[in-house]
Amino acid sequence: KFIRTGKKFGHQIAYNILVFVLAVLVYQTSKSNFMVSLLYLAIGIPAVVWGIFAGVMIDRVNKRNLLIVSTFLRAFLVAVFLIGRHNLLFNFSLAILIAVISQIFVPAEATLIPSYVPKQLLLSANSLFVMTFYAAMVGGFVLGGPFLAILGQQGIFLFLMVLFCLAGGLLLFLPKTEKLLEVSKLSWSAVKSDLKTAVDFIRRTPIVLRALCLLTLAQAIIATFAILGPGFADEILSVKLTEASLLLLGPTAVGLIS
């Protein structure tokens, strides 16, 4: 439990701190909310498109190894940000790569839960997973500002690289217990078949459709706050961008804990 919770907070908080830091850097460079929204589109659209196919692929590979590789790969890409962090195109390109890799990580992480948790505890385990997912998401945005102020632009990327490496290190201790589908079954026909099965299941199960809609709405609200946050803090509140996360999202974190 410690390993799963630790790596969850490690990689998820690191990822959301990274998103906040990139939003601040983009706004400082462009002074435009539109450019910040483009950053979130650059992160969101490729992840959504790739995520449709990533779920099918994940069922046919070793999820534990996939989690380890994707986490260390993100640590490497975060370090690459140090080279051209003031170039918008460079930042957008790396953000897209990290978002695509993260879209592989999240479903692999969720579908790995049954491999380590007894069936009678799956509901509790999934509830804990969702709770830590959103707690880490909000926590990452809240902590992004203070860490950026304390560590500076170069230090924050080094710190995030270390967080990703620590999360990857914890993943190395996960036991090898999962059962795999045959890799040979991975084909375009298998992708289409699995996608059709998933869509049909959602259509036949209204409660799942409603849950997906609620999750989508929650993500959209958080993204809206994140997009408008830098400009609102700078132009309306007249505070430092590094203080925006505490002022705007701090109350959200308190409400989530409560």
mmCIF file of C-alpha atoms in Angstrom:
data_model
loop_
_atom_site.group_PDB
_atom_site.id
_atom_site.type_symbol
_atom_site.label_atom_id
_atom_site.label_comp_id
_atom_site.label_asym_id
_atom_site.label_seq_id
_atom_site.Cartn_x
_atom_site.Cartn_y
_atom_site.Cartn_z
ATOM 1 C CA LYS A 1 0.000 0.000 0.000
ATOM 2 C CA PHE A 2 2.851 2.372 0.850
ATOM 3 C CA ILE A 3 4.502 1.693 -2.503
ATOM 4 C CA ARG A 4 1.326 2.251 -4.532
ATOM 5 C CA THR A 5 0.323 5.378 -2.613
ATOM 6 C CA GLY A 6 3.849 6.792 -2.652
ATOM 7 C CA LYS A 7 4.403 6.415 -6.358
ATOM 8 C CA LYS A 8 0.887 7.737 -7.030
ATOM 9 C CA PHE A 9 1.538 10.962 -5.101
ATOM 10 C CA GLY A 10 5.070 11.200 -6.432
ATOM 11 C CA HIS A 11 4.300 11.065 -10.129
ATOM 12 C CA GLN A 12 0.880 12.770 -10.010
ATOM 13 C CA ILE A 13 1.996 15.714 -7.890
ATOM 14 C CA ALA A 14 5.131 16.071 -10.022
ATOM 15 C CA TYR A 15 3.066 16.064 -13.222
ATOM 16 C CA ASN A 16 0.603 18.698 -11.995
ATOM 17 C CA ILE A 17 3.338 20.913 -10.568
ATOM 18 C CA LEU A 18 4.955 20.690 -13.997
ATOM 19 C CA VAL A 19 1.721 21.748 -15.724
ATOM 20 C CA PHE A 20 1.349 24.728 -13.375
ATOM 21 C CA VAL A 21 4.976 25.769 -13.827
ATOM 22 C CA LEU A 22 4.641 25.582 -17.615
ATOM 23 C CA ALA A 23 1.465 27.689 -17.466
ATOM 24 C CA VAL A 24 3.295 30.330 -15.408
ATOM 25 C CA LEU A 25 6.296 30.331 -17.777
ATOM 26 C CA VAL A 26 4.047 30.622 -20.831
ATOM 27 C CA TYR A 27 2.121 33.508 -19.283
ATOM 28 C CA GLN A 28 5.303 35.293 -18.181
ATOM 29 C CA THR A 29 6.658 35.008 -21.726
ATOM 30 C CA SER A 30 3.474 35.917 -23.626
ATOM 31 C CA LYS A 31 1.269 37.801 -21.099
ATOM 32 C CA SER A 32 -1.650 36.055 -22.792
ATOM 33 C CA ASN A 33 -4.380 33.782 -21.404
ATOM 34 C CA PHE A 34 -4.847 32.570 -24.966
ATOM 35 C CA MET A 35 -1.325 31.142 -25.031
ATOM 36 C CA VAL A 36 -1.976 29.421 -21.694
ATOM 37 C CA SER A 37 -5.127 27.872 -23.156
ATOM 38 C CA LEU A 38 -3.081 26.691 -26.145
ATOM 39 C CA LEU A 39 -0.721 25.001 -23.702
ATOM 40 C CA TYR A 40 -3.599 23.066 -22.149
ATOM 41 C CA LEU A 41 -4.915 22.169 -25.596
ATOM 42 C CA ALA A 42 -1.426 20.973 -26.528
ATOM 43 C CA ILE A 43 -1.488 18.762 -23.433
ATOM 44 C CA GLY A 44 -5.127 17.656 -23.649
ATOM 45 C CA ILE A 45 -5.904 16.936 -27.295
ATOM 46 C CA PRO A 46 -3.003 14.552 -28.052
ATOM 47 C CA ALA A 47 -3.650 12.770 -24.760
ATOM 48 C CA VAL A 48 -7.340 12.256 -25.585
ATOM 49 C CA VAL A 49 -6.673 11.045 -29.138
ATOM 50 C CA TRP A 50 -3.836 8.742 -28.096
ATOM 51 C CA GLY A 51 -5.696 7.574 -24.983
ATOM 52 C CA ILE A 52 -8.328 5.845 -27.117
ATOM 53 C CA PHE A 53 -5.703 3.473 -28.476
ATOM 54 C CA ALA A 54 -3.446 3.383 -25.422
ATOM 55 C CA GLY A 55 -6.027 1.498 -23.363
ATOM 56 C CA VAL A 56 -6.183 -1.302 -25.919
ATOM 57 C CA MET A 57 -2.406 -1.579 -26.089
ATOM 58 C CA ILE A 58 -2.008 -1.554 -22.310
ATOM 59 C CA ASP A 59 -4.039 -4.766 -21.930
ATOM 60 C CA ARG A 60 -1.445 -6.573 -24.053
ATOM 61 C CA VAL A 61 1.815 -5.485 -22.437
ATOM 62 C CA ASN A 62 3.414 -5.827 -19.032
ATOM 63 C CA LYS A 63 1.829 -2.960 -17.103
ATOM 64 C CA ARG A 64 4.429 -2.944 -14.344
ATOM 65 C CA ASN A 65 7.274 -2.503 -16.830
ATOM 66 C CA LEU A 66 5.242 0.081 -18.726
ATOM 67 C CA LEU A 67 4.750 2.140 -15.561
ATOM 68 C CA ILE A 68 8.463 1.999 -14.748
ATOM 69 C CA VAL A 69 9.616 2.968 -18.248
ATOM 70 C CA SER A 70 7.065 5.776 -18.655
ATOM 71 C CA THR A 71 7.934 7.283 -15.263
ATOM 72 C CA PHE A 72 11.689 7.378 -15.887
ATOM 73 C CA LEU A 73 11.077 8.647 -19.423
ATOM 74 C CA ARG A 74 9.097 11.569 -18.026
ATOM 75 C CA ALA A 75 11.918 12.273 -15.585
ATOM 76 C CA PHE A 76 14.282 12.530 -18.561
ATOM 77 C CA LEU A 77 11.936 14.849 -20.494
ATOM 78 C CA VAL A 78 11.554 17.123 -17.459
ATOM 79 C CA ALA A 79 15.342 17.446 -17.354
ATOM 80 C CA VAL A 80 15.295 18.385 -21.052
ATOM 81 C CA PHE A 81 13.130 21.402 -20.180
ATOM 82 C CA LEU A 82 16.243 22.981 -18.660
ATOM 83 C CA ILE A 83 17.699 23.371 -22.153
ATOM 84 C CA GLY A 84 15.015 25.608 -23.660
ATOM 85 C CA ARG A 85 12.507 26.504 -20.991
ATOM 86 C CA HIS A 86 12.140 30.055 -22.357
ATOM 87 C CA ASN A 87 11.155 28.903 -25.853
ATOM 88 C CA LEU A 88 7.371 28.498 -26.226
ATOM 89 C CA LEU A 89 7.512 26.058 -29.139
ATOM 90 C CA PHE A 90 10.062 23.942 -27.293
ATOM 91 C CA ASN A 91 7.904 23.916 -24.159
ATOM 92 C CA PHE A 92 4.759 23.009 -26.095
ATOM 93 C CA SER A 93 6.510 20.145 -27.883
ATOM 94 C CA LEU A 94 7.866 18.611 -24.679
ATOM 95 C CA ALA A 95 4.513 19.136 -22.945
ATOM 96 C CA ILE A 96 2.806 17.125 -25.694
ATOM 97 C CA LEU A 97 5.309 14.282 -25.308
ATOM 98 C CA ILE A 98 4.881 14.173 -21.538
ATOM 99 C CA ALA A 99 1.074 14.277 -21.864
ATOM 100 C CA VAL A 100 1.100 11.348 -24.300
ATOM 101 C CA ILE A 101 3.331 9.309 -21.978
ATOM 102 C CA SER A 102 1.138 10.199 -18.988
ATOM 103 C CA GLN A 103 -1.916 9.008 -20.891
ATOM 104 C CA ILE A 104 -0.251 5.597 -21.066
ATOM 105 C CA PHE A 105 0.608 5.667 -17.366
ATOM 106 C CA VAL A 106 -2.811 6.477 -15.869
ATOM 107 C CA PRO A 107 -4.904 3.648 -17.400
ATOM 108 C CA ALA A 108 -2.078 1.168 -16.860
ATOM 109 C CA GLU A 109 -1.977 2.199 -13.220
ATOM 110 C CA ALA A 110 -5.745 1.840 -12.767
ATOM 111 C CA THR A 111 -6.042 -1.547 -14.490
ATOM 112 C CA LEU A 112 -3.151 -2.913 -12.436
ATOM 113 C CA ILE A 113 -5.121 -2.589 -9.191
ATOM 114 C CA PRO A 114 -6.939 -5.981 -9.513
ATOM 115 C CA SER A 115 -3.553 -7.691 -9.813
ATOM 116 C CA TYR A 116 -2.644 -6.718 -6.248
ATOM 117 C CA VAL A 117 -6.002 -6.279 -4.458
ATOM 118 C CA PRO A 118 -8.472 -9.060 -3.511
ATOM 119 C CA LYS A 119 -11.813 -8.899 -5.299
ATOM 120 C CA GLN A 120 -13.741 -8.040 -2.129
ATOM 121 C CA LEU A 121 -11.545 -4.975 -1.597
ATOM 122 C CA LEU A 122 -11.670 -3.627 -5.162
ATOM 123 C CA LEU A 123 -14.337 -1.025 -4.420
ATOM 124 C CA SER A 124 -12.319 0.411 -1.537
ATOM 125 C CA ALA A 125 -9.127 0.277 -3.572
ATOM 126 C CA ASN A 126 -10.695 2.070 -6.533
ATOM 127 C CA SER A 127 -12.166 4.703 -4.210
ATOM 128 C CA LEU A 128 -8.722 5.293 -2.694
ATOM 129 C CA PHE A 129 -7.245 5.484 -6.189
ATOM 130 C CA VAL A 130 -9.709 8.171 -7.322
ATOM 131 C CA MET A 131 -9.330 10.115 -4.059
ATOM 132 C CA THR A 132 -5.536 10.180 -4.279
ATOM 133 C CA PHE A 133 -5.732 11.023 -7.999
ATOM 134 C CA TYR A 134 -7.709 14.221 -7.408
ATOM 135 C CA ALA A 135 -5.930 15.045 -4.144
ATOM 136 C CA ALA A 136 -2.601 14.833 -5.967
ATOM 137 C CA MET A 137 -3.982 16.854 -8.880
ATOM 138 C CA VAL A 138 -5.167 19.734 -6.695
ATOM 139 C CA GLY A 139 -2.135 19.384 -4.423
ATOM 140 C CA GLY A 140 0.211 19.641 -7.390
ATOM 141 C CA PHE A 141 -1.369 22.879 -8.580
ATOM 142 C CA VAL A 142 -1.394 24.331 -5.048
ATOM 143 C CA LEU A 143 2.249 23.466 -4.361
ATOM 144 C CA GLY A 144 3.449 24.565 -7.795
ATOM 145 C CA GLY A 145 3.607 28.258 -6.906
ATOM 146 C CA PRO A 146 5.468 27.989 -3.576
ATOM 147 C CA PHE A 147 7.967 25.483 -4.962
ATOM 148 C CA LEU A 148 8.610 27.672 -8.010
ATOM 149 C CA ALA A 149 9.161 30.697 -5.753
ATOM 150 C CA ILE A 150 11.553 28.798 -3.463
ATOM 151 C CA LEU A 151 13.482 26.733 -6.012
ATOM 152 C CA GLY A 152 13.444 29.027 -9.034
ATOM 153 C CA GLN A 153 12.943 27.967 -12.646
ATOM 154 C CA GLN A 154 15.995 25.747 -12.863
ATOM 155 C CA GLY A 155 15.588 24.244 -9.412
ATOM 156 C CA ILE A 156 11.923 23.343 -9.905
ATOM 157 C CA PHE A 157 12.686 21.200 -12.961
ATOM 158 C CA LEU A 158 15.484 19.416 -11.101
ATOM 159 C CA PHE A 159 13.099 18.845 -8.187
ATOM 160 C CA LEU A 160 10.417 17.405 -10.482
ATOM 161 C CA MET A 161 12.963 15.133 -12.125
ATOM 162 C CA VAL A 162 13.869 13.775 -8.687
ATOM 163 C CA LEU A 163 10.174 13.239 -7.841
ATOM 164 C CA PHE A 164 9.615 11.247 -11.023
ATOM 165 C CA CYS A 165 12.748 9.209 -10.337
ATOM 166 C CA LEU A 166 11.592 8.466 -6.783
ATOM 167 C CA ALA A 167 8.181 7.368 -8.094
ATOM 168 C CA GLY A 168 9.917 5.141 -10.652
ATOM 169 C CA GLY A 169 12.133 3.715 -7.923
ATOM 170 C CA LEU A 170 9.083 2.774 -5.837
ATOM 171 C CA LEU A 171 7.567 1.055 -8.865
ATOM 172 C CA LEU A 172 10.581 -1.262 -9.014
ATOM 173 C CA PHE A 173 9.348 -2.853 -5.761
ATOM 174 C CA LEU A 174 5.964 -3.832 -7.195
ATOM 175 C CA PRO A 175 5.675 -7.643 -7.356
ATOM 176 C CA LYS A 176 5.407 -9.349 -10.745
ATOM 177 C CA THR A 177 1.978 -10.939 -10.421
ATOM 178 C CA GLU A 178 -0.092 -9.771 -13.409
ATOM 179 C CA LYS A 179 -1.325 -12.068 -16.176
ATOM 180 C CA LEU A 180 -0.822 -10.831 -19.734
ATOM 181 C CA LEU A 181 -2.717 -11.223 -22.958
ATOM 182 C CA GLU A 182 -0.671 -12.524 -25.856
ATOM 183 C CA VAL A 183 1.239 -9.754 -27.587
ATOM 184 C CA SER A 184 0.441 -11.369 -30.948
ATOM 185 C CA LYS A 185 -3.189 -10.374 -30.507
ATOM 186 C CA LEU A 186 -2.293 -6.706 -30.774
ATOM 187 C CA SER A 187 -3.552 -5.653 -34.217
ATOM 188 C CA TRP A 188 -5.785 -3.047 -35.839
ATOM 189 C CA SER A 189 -8.706 -5.497 -35.860
ATOM 190 C CA ALA A 190 -8.177 -6.092 -32.122
ATOM 191 C CA VAL A 191 -8.120 -2.338 -31.509
ATOM 192 C CA LYS A 192 -11.402 -1.842 -33.374
ATOM 193 C CA SER A 193 -13.010 -4.792 -31.624
ATOM 194 C CA ASP A 194 -12.001 -3.616 -28.145
ATOM 195 C CA LEU A 195 -13.106 -0.043 -28.862
ATOM 196 C CA LYS A 196 -16.493 -1.270 -30.077
ATOM 197 C CA THR A 197 -16.873 -3.416 -26.954
ATOM 198 C CA ALA A 198 -16.055 -0.459 -24.715
ATOM 199 C CA VAL A 199 -18.475 1.900 -26.472
ATOM 200 C CA ASP A 200 -21.263 -0.701 -26.389
ATOM 201 C CA PHE A 201 -20.683 -1.279 -22.681
ATOM 202 C CA ILE A 202 -20.905 2.445 -21.927
ATOM 203 C CA ARG A 203 -24.117 2.725 -23.928
ATOM 204 C CA ARG A 204 -25.694 -0.204 -22.065
ATOM 205 C CA THR A 205 -24.575 1.055 -18.636
ATOM 206 C CA PRO A 206 -25.996 4.518 -17.837
ATOM 207 C CA ILE A 207 -24.270 4.704 -14.454
ATOM 208 C CA VAL A 208 -20.877 4.386 -16.151
ATOM 209 C CA LEU A 209 -21.820 7.046 -18.705
ATOM 210 C CA ARG A 210 -22.875 9.429 -15.924
ATOM 211 C CA ALA A 211 -19.650 8.757 -14.038
ATOM 212 C CA LEU A 212 -17.598 9.541 -17.151
ATOM 213 C CA CYS A 213 -19.536 12.765 -17.668
ATOM 214 C CA LEU A 214 -18.919 13.822 -14.056
ATOM 215 C CA LEU A 215 -15.206 13.043 -14.321
ATOM 216 C CA THR A 216 -15.014 15.007 -17.582
ATOM 217 C CA LEU A 217 -16.807 17.956 -15.984
ATOM 218 C CA ALA A 218 -14.469 17.888 -12.979
ATOM 219 C CA GLN A 219 -11.412 17.885 -15.241
ATOM 220 C CA ALA A 220 -12.860 20.746 -17.314
ATOM 221 C CA ILE A 221 -13.500 22.888 -14.221
ATOM 222 C CA ILE A 222 -9.967 22.320 -12.911
ATOM 223 C CA ALA A 223 -8.525 23.126 -16.352
ATOM 224 C CA THR A 224 -10.581 26.328 -16.542
ATOM 225 C CA PHE A 225 -9.218 27.524 -13.192
ATOM 226 C CA ALA A 226 -5.708 26.634 -14.294
ATOM 227 C CA ILE A 227 -6.028 28.494 -17.609
ATOM 228 C CA LEU A 228 -7.500 31.667 -16.140
ATOM 229 C CA GLY A 229 -5.439 31.568 -12.943
ATOM 230 C CA PRO A 230 -2.198 33.279 -14.082
ATOM 231 C CA GLY A 231 -3.972 36.142 -15.867
ATOM 232 C CA PHE A 232 -6.480 36.609 -13.039
ATOM 233 C CA ALA A 233 -3.740 36.722 -10.424
ATOM 234 C CA ASP A 234 -1.626 39.138 -12.469
ATOM 235 C CA GLU A 235 -4.260 41.542 -13.829
ATOM 236 C CA ILE A 236 -7.064 41.399 -11.241
ATOM 237 C CA LEU A 237 -5.484 40.431 -7.924
ATOM 238 C CA SER A 238 -2.118 42.059 -8.724
ATOM 239 C CA VAL A 239 -0.180 39.339 -6.927
ATOM 240 C CA LYS A 240 2.860 37.351 -7.931
ATOM 241 C CA LEU A 241 2.138 34.389 -10.183
ATOM 242 C CA THR A 242 3.879 32.114 -7.719
ATOM 243 C CA GLU A 243 1.265 33.091 -5.110
ATOM 244 C CA ALA A 244 -1.674 32.395 -7.426
ATOM 245 C CA SER A 245 -1.812 28.677 -6.714
ATOM 246 C CA LEU A 246 -2.271 29.169 -2.967
ATOM 247 C CA LEU A 247 -4.787 31.999 -3.329
ATOM 248 C CA LEU A 248 -6.930 30.392 -6.040
ATOM 249 C CA LEU A 249 -6.625 26.670 -5.416
ATOM 250 C CA GLY A 250 -5.711 26.585 -1.718
ATOM 251 C CA PRO A 251 -9.384 26.808 -0.649
ATOM 252 C CA THR A 252 -10.183 23.997 -3.091
ATOM 253 C CA ALA A 253 -7.608 21.775 -1.428
ATOM 254 C CA VAL A 254 -9.027 22.545 2.009
ATOM 255 C CA GLY A 255 -12.532 21.684 0.782
ATOM 256 C CA LEU A 256 -11.306 18.442 -0.760
ATOM 257 C CA ILE A 257 -9.669 17.365 2.488
ATOM 258 C CA SER A 258 -12.729 18.345 4.506
#
